[in-house]
XYZ file of C-alpha atoms in Angstrom:
683
model
C 256.914 54.062 225.019
C 258.203 53.494 221.487
C 260.646 51.143 219.857
C 262.028 53.910 217.725
C 263.531 55.882 220.584
C 265.507 52.804 221.625
C 266.775 51.807 218.187
C 270.263 53.273 218.286
C 270.937 51.375 215.093
C 269.655 54.478 213.350
C 273.356 55.234 213.143
C 273.321 53.231 209.972
C 270.696 55.404 208.473
C 272.839 58.487 208.768
C 276.499 57.564 208.925
C 276.746 55.666 205.656
C 279.081 52.928 204.542
C 282.716 53.331 205.605
C 284.342 50.559 203.546
C 283.264 49.221 200.186
C 284.733 46.907 197.623
C 282.645 47.280 194.526
C 282.617 46.837 190.771
C 282.440 49.336 187.968
C 278.752 49.822 188.635
C 279.347 53.367 189.846
C 281.066 54.203 186.583
C 277.928 53.398 184.611
C 276.445 56.831 185.363
C 275.761 59.117 182.445
C 277.171 62.577 183.163
C 274.151 64.260 181.626
C 271.789 62.459 183.982
C 268.597 64.258 184.973
C 268.808 64.226 188.747
C 265.472 65.808 189.582
C 262.577 66.083 187.140
C 259.316 67.836 187.997
C 256.087 66.056 187.086
C 252.530 67.444 187.210
C 251.724 65.100 190.127
C 255.098 64.918 191.810
C 258.866 64.574 191.341
C 261.129 61.936 189.762
C 264.721 61.475 190.802
C 267.420 59.565 188.977
C 269.471 57.898 191.655
C 273.036 57.540 190.378
C 274.400 60.862 191.522
C 272.518 60.639 194.838
C 274.894 57.915 195.999
C 277.363 60.703 196.822
C 275.029 63.075 198.638
C 275.763 63.627 202.322
C 273.338 62.312 204.929
C 271.888 59.615 202.694
C 274.121 56.740 203.826
C 274.724 55.900 200.135
C 270.947 55.177 199.930
C 269.264 57.160 197.109
C 265.797 56.555 198.556
C 266.707 58.693 201.578
C 266.592 61.601 199.134
C 262.834 61.550 199.758
C 263.348 63.502 202.953
C 264.798 66.446 201.004
C 261.722 66.862 198.771
C 258.845 69.320 199.327
C 255.701 67.904 200.882
C 257.548 65.274 202.940
C 258.099 65.143 206.672
C 259.685 62.195 208.476
C 257.326 60.742 211.093
C 258.613 58.515 213.852
C 256.078 55.663 214.324
C 254.442 55.048 217.647
C 255.464 51.412 217.792
C 257.942 49.291 215.922
C 258.944 49.567 212.311
C 261.422 51.894 210.770
C 262.990 54.787 212.610
C 261.032 57.203 210.435
C 258.807 57.000 207.366
C 257.627 59.735 204.970
C 254.356 61.418 205.891
C 253.176 63.249 202.752
C 251.034 66.379 202.794
C 249.451 65.732 206.156
C 248.513 62.114 205.665
C 249.584 59.219 207.906
C 252.660 57.153 207.024
C 250.321 54.171 206.488
C 248.498 56.060 203.715
C 251.341 55.730 201.223
C 251.559 53.256 198.361
C 255.028 51.719 197.670
C 255.632 49.883 194.406
C 258.911 48.433 193.161
C 259.088 47.690 189.439
C 255.318 48.046 189.592
C 255.005 45.347 192.312
C 253.935 45.534 195.944
C 256.589 44.848 198.582
C 256.116 43.965 202.281
C 257.814 47.153 203.385
C 260.468 49.518 202.044
C 262.448 50.896 205.044
C 264.498 48.981 207.583
C 264.487 49.695 211.341
C 267.680 51.737 210.821
C 266.051 54.156 208.381
C 267.685 52.827 205.229
C 265.741 51.284 202.374
C 265.709 47.535 201.754
C 267.431 47.939 198.374
C 271.059 47.643 197.429
C 271.811 51.247 196.297
C 273.699 50.007 193.233
C 270.417 48.546 191.912
C 268.202 51.638 192.316
C 267.740 53.267 188.915
C 265.251 55.951 189.940
C 262.371 56.715 192.263
C 259.334 58.894 191.852
C 257.228 60.663 194.483
C 253.625 61.411 193.572
C 252.087 63.854 196.039
C 248.460 64.411 195.018
C 245.723 63.814 192.439
C 247.975 61.377 190.598
C 246.961 59.252 187.592
C 244.214 56.652 187.887
C 246.722 53.827 187.526
C 247.612 54.112 191.212
C 244.961 53.513 193.853
C 244.730 52.469 197.493
C 246.590 55.555 198.862
C 245.634 58.885 200.396
C 249.122 60.184 201.199
C 251.527 59.628 198.350
C 252.807 57.117 195.838
C 256.503 56.144 195.917
C 257.626 54.272 192.799
C 261.090 52.641 192.886
C 262.613 51.339 189.712
C 265.379 48.761 189.989
C 267.640 48.445 186.968
C 267.661 45.364 184.805
C 270.708 43.036 184.919
C 273.474 44.028 182.526
C 275.157 41.010 180.977
C 277.651 43.150 179.038
C 279.422 44.446 182.169
C 279.313 41.773 184.928
C 279.616 43.029 188.513
C 280.984 41.429 191.646
C 280.516 43.540 194.726
C 281.674 42.698 198.220
C 280.409 44.949 201.016
C 282.892 45.148 203.903
C 281.126 47.865 205.890
C 281.385 48.262 209.653
C 277.612 48.645 209.716
C 276.417 46.394 206.913
C 277.982 43.571 204.905
C 276.866 41.760 201.797
C 277.474 41.041 198.140
C 276.142 41.749 194.649
C 276.755 39.271 191.847
C 275.728 40.048 188.256
C 276.343 37.858 185.230
C 275.121 37.040 181.716
C 273.547 33.639 181.109
C 273.412 33.920 177.326
C 273.376 36.599 174.640
C 269.835 37.598 175.554
C 269.586 36.710 179.273
C 271.275 37.920 182.472
C 270.676 37.998 186.200
C 271.851 39.540 189.445
C 271.484 38.621 193.098
C 272.173 40.848 196.113
C 272.245 40.092 199.855
C 273.029 42.441 202.742
C 272.987 42.122 206.551
C 273.454 44.778 209.227
C 276.259 44.429 211.782
C 275.243 47.039 214.354
C 274.151 44.294 216.747
C 277.805 43.499 217.419
C 278.470 46.768 219.256
C 275.201 48.609 219.854
C 275.323 47.817 223.596
C 278.224 50.286 223.904
C 275.772 53.111 223.299
C 273.220 52.374 226.054
C 275.236 52.420 229.264
C 273.059 55.073 230.934
C 269.662 53.730 229.817
C 267.082 51.774 231.806
C 266.888 48.949 229.285
C 269.050 46.406 227.461
C 268.810 44.584 224.168
C 267.580 41.032 224.726
C 267.952 40.747 220.949
C 270.003 43.611 219.445
C 268.568 45.326 216.347
C 269.324 43.429 213.154
C 268.101 43.521 209.572
C 268.842 41.882 206.234
C 267.555 42.070 202.685
C 267.964 40.486 199.271
C 267.022 41.208 195.655
C 267.301 38.996 192.589
C 266.250 39.615 189.031
C 266.533 37.600 185.822
C 265.737 39.152 182.463
C 265.213 37.255 179.208
C 264.868 39.176 175.950
C 262.809 36.560 174.136
C 262.701 38.656 170.959
C 262.186 42.219 169.860
C 258.583 42.179 171.105
C 258.712 40.184 174.320
C 260.642 40.406 177.600
C 260.294 38.027 180.569
C 261.435 39.113 184.043
C 261.582 36.938 187.134
C 262.199 38.762 190.419
C 262.588 37.868 194.078
C 262.914 40.275 197.003
C 262.769 40.015 200.752
C 263.795 41.597 204.024
C 263.775 40.935 207.775
C 263.985 43.243 210.786
C 263.911 42.334 214.450
C 264.685 43.702 217.903
C 263.839 42.789 221.497
C 264.195 45.076 224.515
C 264.273 44.149 228.214
C 263.504 46.869 230.765
C 265.436 47.088 234.008
C 263.513 45.889 237.043
C 262.757 48.932 239.169
C 263.625 51.215 236.268
C 261.769 54.217 234.919
C 259.725 52.484 232.216
C 258.305 49.669 234.346
C 257.738 52.198 237.133
C 255.461 54.159 234.834
C 253.665 51.091 233.481
C 253.906 47.663 235.187
C 252.542 46.045 232.008
C 255.937 46.583 230.365
C 257.737 44.137 232.660
C 257.921 41.452 229.984
C 259.700 43.823 227.536
C 259.094 44.744 223.925
C 259.712 42.840 220.727
C 259.311 43.686 217.090
C 259.961 41.369 214.153
C 258.806 41.423 210.562
C 259.882 39.817 207.305
C 258.595 39.323 203.811
C 259.332 37.366 200.632
C 258.123 38.375 197.205
C 258.412 36.278 194.049
C 257.078 37.616 190.767
C 256.994 36.739 187.096
C 256.216 39.435 184.535
C 255.798 39.496 180.781
C 256.265 42.718 178.792
C 254.923 42.693 175.207
C 255.183 45.295 172.461
C 252.685 44.939 169.623
C 252.180 47.864 167.272
C 251.071 50.858 169.317
C 250.384 48.765 172.377
C 252.644 47.955 175.346
C 251.327 45.352 177.770
C 252.814 44.242 181.089
C 251.280 41.284 182.919
C 252.580 39.987 186.233
C 251.868 37.473 188.939
C 253.268 38.163 192.424
C 253.233 35.994 195.528
C 253.913 38.024 198.671
C 254.265 36.359 202.074
C 254.847 38.323 205.251
C 255.047 37.818 208.973
C 254.516 40.573 211.553
C 255.198 40.103 215.265
C 254.763 42.819 217.864
C 254.870 42.633 221.660
C 254.548 45.658 223.877
C 254.798 44.067 227.313
C 251.417 42.707 228.355
C 249.646 45.630 226.670
C 249.465 44.179 223.199
C 250.750 41.132 221.343
C 250.325 40.461 217.646
C 251.539 37.637 215.425
C 250.218 37.468 211.866
C 251.136 35.458 208.786
C 249.968 37.321 205.680
C 249.804 35.829 202.205
C 248.890 37.843 199.113
C 248.475 36.516 195.581
C 248.416 39.440 193.181
C 247.672 39.350 189.457
C 247.732 42.521 187.403
C 247.941 43.775 183.837
C 248.644 47.247 182.481
C 248.175 48.308 178.859
C 249.414 51.483 177.225
C 248.232 52.621 173.786
C 250.237 55.369 172.153
C 248.369 56.903 169.262
C 249.232 59.831 167.045
C 247.498 62.390 169.260
C 246.666 60.594 172.507
C 247.859 58.064 175.081
C 245.366 55.693 176.674
C 246.183 53.507 179.665
C 243.978 50.866 181.205
C 244.435 47.849 183.421
C 243.193 45.690 186.239
C 244.516 44.172 189.443
C 243.165 41.344 191.630
C 244.583 40.507 195.032
C 243.659 37.520 197.216
C 244.640 38.042 200.873
C 244.746 35.670 203.826
C 245.744 36.735 207.342
C 246.299 34.112 210.054
C 246.622 35.922 213.368
C 246.985 35.474 217.104
C 246.544 38.481 219.372
C 246.310 39.124 223.104
C 246.840 41.787 225.731
C 244.792 44.571 227.225
C 241.518 45.485 225.585
C 242.540 49.131 225.220
C 241.466 50.921 222.073
C 243.853 53.731 221.231
C 245.146 55.568 218.141
C 248.159 57.740 218.961
C 247.506 59.982 215.980
C 244.479 61.351 217.848
C 245.202 60.974 221.555
C 247.504 60.025 224.430
C 246.654 56.491 225.459
C 245.198 56.084 228.957
C 246.889 53.659 231.391
C 246.627 50.109 230.143
C 246.580 48.583 233.642
C 242.791 49.006 234.186
C 241.726 47.399 230.897
C 240.483 43.826 230.750
C 242.622 41.107 229.202
C 241.703 39.612 225.851
C 242.977 36.783 223.670
C 241.844 36.035 220.152
C 242.905 34.198 216.997
C 241.451 33.621 213.575
C 241.762 34.101 209.840
C 240.833 36.978 207.566
C 240.183 36.127 203.937
C 239.149 38.695 201.361
C 239.788 39.963 197.862
C 240.817 43.420 196.676
C 240.313 44.539 193.122
C 241.059 47.547 190.993
C 240.383 48.591 187.395
C 241.244 51.851 185.738
C 241.310 53.733 182.451
C 242.782 57.116 181.621
C 243.399 59.168 178.546
C 245.777 62.040 177.910
C 246.073 64.227 174.849
C 246.660 67.737 173.537
C 243.530 69.761 172.894
C 245.553 72.416 171.072
C 249.064 73.773 170.979
C 248.535 75.226 174.461
C 245.934 73.052 176.155
C 246.339 69.411 177.231
C 244.484 67.117 179.583
C 244.566 63.844 181.433
C 241.326 62.314 182.622
C 240.670 58.960 184.161
C 238.715 56.919 186.608
C 239.692 54.102 188.987
C 237.380 51.554 190.522
C 238.710 50.023 193.740
C 236.955 47.711 196.135
C 237.041 44.730 198.457
C 234.617 41.953 199.255
C 235.298 42.631 202.921
C 232.138 44.570 203.907
C 231.321 44.939 200.187
C 233.343 48.127 199.807
C 233.359 49.740 196.337
C 234.666 53.173 195.402
C 234.850 55.212 192.203
C 237.809 57.590 192.016
C 237.660 60.201 189.261
C 240.943 62.060 188.468
C 241.510 64.979 186.125
C 244.393 67.224 185.152
C 244.255 70.191 182.786
C 247.437 71.874 181.574
C 247.944 75.180 179.809
C 251.225 76.142 178.120
C 251.506 79.843 178.820
C 254.621 80.184 176.642
C 257.783 78.178 175.868
C 259.020 78.545 179.461
C 255.913 78.361 181.649
C 253.130 75.812 182.063
C 250.157 75.803 184.462
C 248.501 72.559 185.682
C 245.319 72.069 187.697
C 244.659 68.652 189.181
C 241.932 67.118 191.325
C 241.207 63.579 192.379
C 239.366 61.305 194.772
C 241.410 58.692 196.677
C 240.854 55.904 199.233
C 243.029 53.683 201.412
C 241.689 50.241 202.253
C 242.651 49.091 205.758
C 245.811 46.931 205.816
C 246.569 47.443 209.515
C 244.556 44.345 210.339
C 244.650 44.856 214.103
C 241.890 47.451 213.635
C 239.427 44.944 212.163
C 239.938 41.656 214.001
C 237.228 40.126 216.163
C 237.735 40.563 219.906
C 239.860 43.694 219.675
C 239.017 45.810 216.612
C 235.903 46.678 214.682
C 235.252 44.439 211.640
C 232.830 47.032 210.204
C 235.464 49.714 209.552
C 235.565 51.066 206.013
C 238.308 52.642 203.885
C 239.534 56.159 204.636
C 239.068 58.739 201.879
C 240.481 61.991 200.612
C 239.998 64.654 197.979
C 243.047 66.323 196.467
C 243.294 69.674 194.705
C 246.506 71.118 193.280
C 247.481 74.111 191.134
C 251.075 74.377 189.997
C 253.295 76.493 187.734
C 256.222 74.830 186.040
C 258.943 77.121 184.715
C 261.974 76.158 182.595
C 264.699 78.755 182.885
C 268.130 79.227 181.317
C 271.309 77.373 182.357
C 269.410 74.195 183.340
C 267.269 75.788 186.052
C 263.627 74.931 186.607
C 261.099 76.144 189.135
C 257.911 74.461 190.317
C 255.434 76.271 192.552
C 252.376 74.425 193.828
C 249.327 75.203 195.922
C 247.522 72.201 197.373
C 244.507 71.393 199.478
C 243.480 67.971 200.848
C 240.390 66.851 202.683
C 240.469 63.596 204.676
C 237.558 61.613 206.032
C 236.672 58.223 207.536
C 239.827 58.276 209.637
C 239.997 55.694 212.440
C 239.721 56.866 216.072
C 239.345 55.023 219.348
C 235.933 55.136 221.011
C 236.433 56.859 224.401
C 233.507 54.828 225.837
C 235.572 51.675 225.268
C 238.619 52.983 227.127
C 238.728 51.815 230.749
C 240.230 54.567 232.894
C 239.386 53.160 236.369
C 239.060 49.629 237.802
C 235.236 49.473 238.030
C 234.367 51.251 234.770
C 232.067 49.310 232.384
C 233.157 49.376 228.739
C 231.428 46.233 227.427
C 229.010 46.826 224.567
C 230.903 49.721 222.981
C 232.738 49.446 219.694
C 236.469 49.922 220.171
C 237.185 51.918 216.999
C 235.137 54.120 214.683
C 235.946 55.521 211.203
C 234.409 58.962 211.769
C 237.347 61.382 212.146
C 238.259 64.052 209.589
C 241.227 66.156 208.645
C 242.616 68.637 206.221
C 245.953 69.939 205.013
C 246.832 72.814 202.731
C 249.903 74.738 201.801
C 252.327 75.979 199.150
C 255.577 74.373 197.939
C 258.420 75.821 195.948
C 261.157 73.725 194.268
C 264.099 75.239 192.430
C 266.139 72.669 190.584
C 269.520 72.911 188.821
C 270.214 70.050 186.400
C 273.680 68.541 186.115
C 275.715 71.045 184.017
C 278.930 72.987 184.494
C 280.023 70.248 186.926
C 277.323 70.785 189.541
C 273.688 70.105 190.313
C 271.348 70.710 193.219
C 267.943 71.821 194.331
C 266.334 74.054 196.942
C 262.831 73.670 198.300
C 260.699 75.501 200.781
C 257.191 74.553 201.871
C 254.588 76.035 204.183
C 251.646 73.868 205.185
C 248.956 73.426 207.801
C 247.673 69.974 208.934
C 244.688 69.576 211.253
C 242.553 66.741 212.622
C 238.959 66.670 213.814
C 237.937 63.883 216.243
C 234.146 63.932 215.973
C 233.761 61.521 218.893
C 235.452 63.804 221.387
C 234.582 67.073 219.602
C 238.299 67.982 219.502
C 240.071 69.862 216.731
C 243.829 70.012 216.957
C 247.100 70.260 215.055
C 248.234 66.932 213.654
C 251.534 65.371 214.658
C 252.486 65.880 210.978
C 251.949 69.608 211.284
C 255.460 71.033 210.721
C 254.480 74.313 209.036
C 257.870 75.258 207.625
C 260.233 72.805 205.907
C 263.198 73.885 203.729
C 265.986 71.911 202.026
C 269.148 72.891 200.132
C 271.133 70.233 198.283
C 274.297 71.041 196.342
C 276.858 68.741 194.686
C 279.918 70.088 192.841
C 282.584 68.304 190.818
C 285.641 70.396 191.666
C 287.998 68.615 189.310
C 288.605 65.099 187.932
C 289.440 63.840 191.431
C 287.351 65.786 193.924
C 283.557 65.986 194.302
C 281.975 68.025 197.121
C 278.424 67.939 198.500
C 276.295 69.570 201.142
C 272.759 69.153 202.395
C 271.000 71.571 204.780
C 267.536 71.114 206.235
C 265.321 73.397 208.267
C 261.973 72.411 209.788
C 259.532 73.634 212.338
C 259.597 71.930 215.715
C 257.570 68.837 216.356
C 254.220 68.913 218.125
C 253.882 67.383 221.569
C 251.513 67.249 224.579
C 252.607 68.658 227.911
C 252.292 66.663 231.176
C 250.709 68.954 233.742
C 250.502 66.694 236.801
C 250.256 63.073 237.946
C 248.097 61.169 240.428
C 249.440 58.122 242.332
C 247.496 54.859 241.946
C 247.606 52.728 245.104
C 246.254 49.159 245.308
C 247.741 47.817 248.553
C 249.793 49.414 251.263
C 251.027 52.977 251.032
C 253.345 52.770 247.997
C 251.892 53.796 244.632
C 251.892 51.068 242.027
C 252.345 53.763 239.362
C 251.348 57.370 238.626
C 248.626 58.429 236.219
C 249.729 61.485 234.179
C 247.370 64.301 233.337
C 247.993 66.084 230.050
C 247.273 69.484 228.651
C 245.717 70.157 225.263
C 246.667 67.491 222.700
C 249.563 68.505 220.408
C 249.275 72.100 221.583
C 252.976 72.487 222.330
C 255.785 72.731 219.797
C 259.543 72.368 220.049
C 261.934 74.944 218.711
C 262.794 75.006 215.025
C 265.470 72.553 213.925
C 268.177 72.861 211.268
C 271.105 70.670 210.349
C 274.025 70.636 207.887
C 275.668 67.518 206.446
C 278.760 67.692 204.186
C 280.725 65.183 202.135
C 283.847 65.064 199.947
C 284.706 62.273 197.502
C 288.225 61.707 196.172
C 288.880 59.451 193.177
C 292.259 57.720 193.264
C 293.894 54.318 192.873
C 294.400 51.777 195.656
C 296.316 48.552 194.996
C 296.177 49.478 191.317
C 292.366 49.601 191.328
C 290.056 52.550 190.687
C 288.888 53.739 194.067
C 286.810 56.447 195.736
C 287.633 57.731 199.251
C 284.950 59.810 200.923
C 284.874 61.980 204.032
C 281.555 62.831 205.619
C 280.405 64.893 208.585
C 276.777 64.762 209.793
C 275.252 67.613 211.783
C 278.325 69.792 211.290
C 277.458 72.440 213.875
C 275.877 70.087 216.460
C 272.248 71.156 216.199
C 269.845 69.441 218.591
C 266.209 68.529 218.176
C 264.144 67.059 221.040
C 262.532 63.795 220.096
C 260.624 63.355 223.337
C 260.778 63.883 227.097
C 261.830 60.965 229.272
C 259.850 61.482 232.515
C 260.624 59.740 235.751
C 257.959 57.432 237.141
C 256.330 60.216 239.166
C 256.314 62.621 236.182
C 258.045 65.316 238.227
C 261.343 65.488 236.325
C 262.410 64.596 232.817
C 265.399 64.283 230.546
C 265.382 65.432 226.949
C 265.877 62.673 224.409
C 267.405 64.160 221.229
C 267.243 62.984 217.651
C 270.364 61.212 216.494
C 272.985 62.545 215.920
C 272.945 65.471 218.357
C 276.610 66.285 217.787
C 279.002 66.390 214.773
C 279.563 62.832 213.548
C 282.405 62.209 211.104
C 282.988 59.120 208.990
C 285.452 57.942 206.347
C 284.807 55.389 203.607
C 286.495 53.707 200.690
C 285.010 52.185 197.523
C 287.165 49.978 195.316
C 286.197 49.039 191.737
C 287.389 45.766 190.267
């Protein structure tokens, strides 16, 4: 049972924004903008033009899903509809930074990012063996840069969308200071019930989300800049299952329904200083977050999380080298209350056994610990052809006295004017921030950080007419992954599980593959890119002696993105995606469980080999046309968009009846062509 399959608000994440009233912000784009730029450790995308790409819902950050190395993974419980899983790592192994600062989360429960798209300047995806500046991640690093306020061209934006409403206000305070503030709220809760007539559940609280960003910039003088920022978001949903329906029939513990709610607030003050060859940025960030999760009587979690983060980064640019160094200190407090069934399970490695047999537990407490990081790296040219980047990061926590050294190195060779070869390797770790795994009474407080080793070899080629090609081979080893202890899983009423640890950090994994990205920069009125990737992702559960394909194992993924400015009025775009079918585990039979009388209380399913089955390949085409005109004497843009043009279908999961004898296929949204029309008005 997952929240994500019930969140029909994912419409927002694909349809886009039908009606806008907005300022001249869209006209600030530079026509020679670099849309996609290859980097030795990833890809950087300038966001302005991506507002008009089909299938992104006017959200540039959704362009992540069209990049090589990224698959979208639907979470097992709660959270966004899908998050990026990068090169075989879990979605929780990514590091997200906005303007260099940590946020509570980045994606809403409708699949869109928490940022007003008119504020996103660029984002960068780092996929492996990245620089030592970024630690606490095994999967990838996603860096989002929000633009600074522009006092010269004030903006007033009113969002009148059917799916989301809000405003953006931007204004100068003085000749050297300006600010903006943005607020948005989803509206899908007003009509989402119209889409669930044939389901066995209802929304006790329909899905809703909201977000805000504010930034003030003060150019003190030529050498000093002060920035004050505030960001936040909230997502919540509550589901009630029909009495006598399919879901309660399969698990009586779901009778009380499901609930997911999370929010965060981040306030930060940063100081950027330029002195000679040095650039220094120092910031102080206060991040508060609340997470609530209820999955019937199976598991309940309510945590208030407070993080105080101080960091400084220094860059020295010499005549022949660049040296970066810095440090970060984070104080974390987690006040939590948790209860439910004492059932250890990690869906990345197994199908959970029935919760009904497990004992009840209830616990509360506080976690207090510090995390710290320090790094230094140097990059320089050894000769006209050879260059290098070498660094080391020290990351640790006083929780269990964890300390890790992470060496990183990259060596580049300029073959000729058009071709460059880079070899990178690095050691990475992810400290546990899913605190449910380490609390007393349910988790294992002795768990350590997961680790990985990354190796990458790439060839970057600059061709004529604005074309570039990047080909990369990669290999990644994963260790210390968390798995549930099968001895702690109660599978029958009288089984004894006391005395066994619930979770262990002993699993391993690996992923390897090849990626090809062909990019066309904006020239001759069009830009676009094409990517194709083949990869293999496996897991090894040392407790059960099982080796299997990971849920993130989608061997083939291809993307084609094209945007063409036909004339001064018309702009056309298309995005096509192909991917291998998702992995799943087949139900082979089911056994009735009877307590009293002759009627089964529920049925216990019996599964085949874990993740051994795979759905058919999936492909989808989205198209969009933008028309610039005037409405009411104001510069306007009218767009027409069709998602899933030829009605391709991809099975998300099988909805079994309570006896596991029949099922219905639940398809990813949308499973038919979905048109939309929108208007943007500049004033």
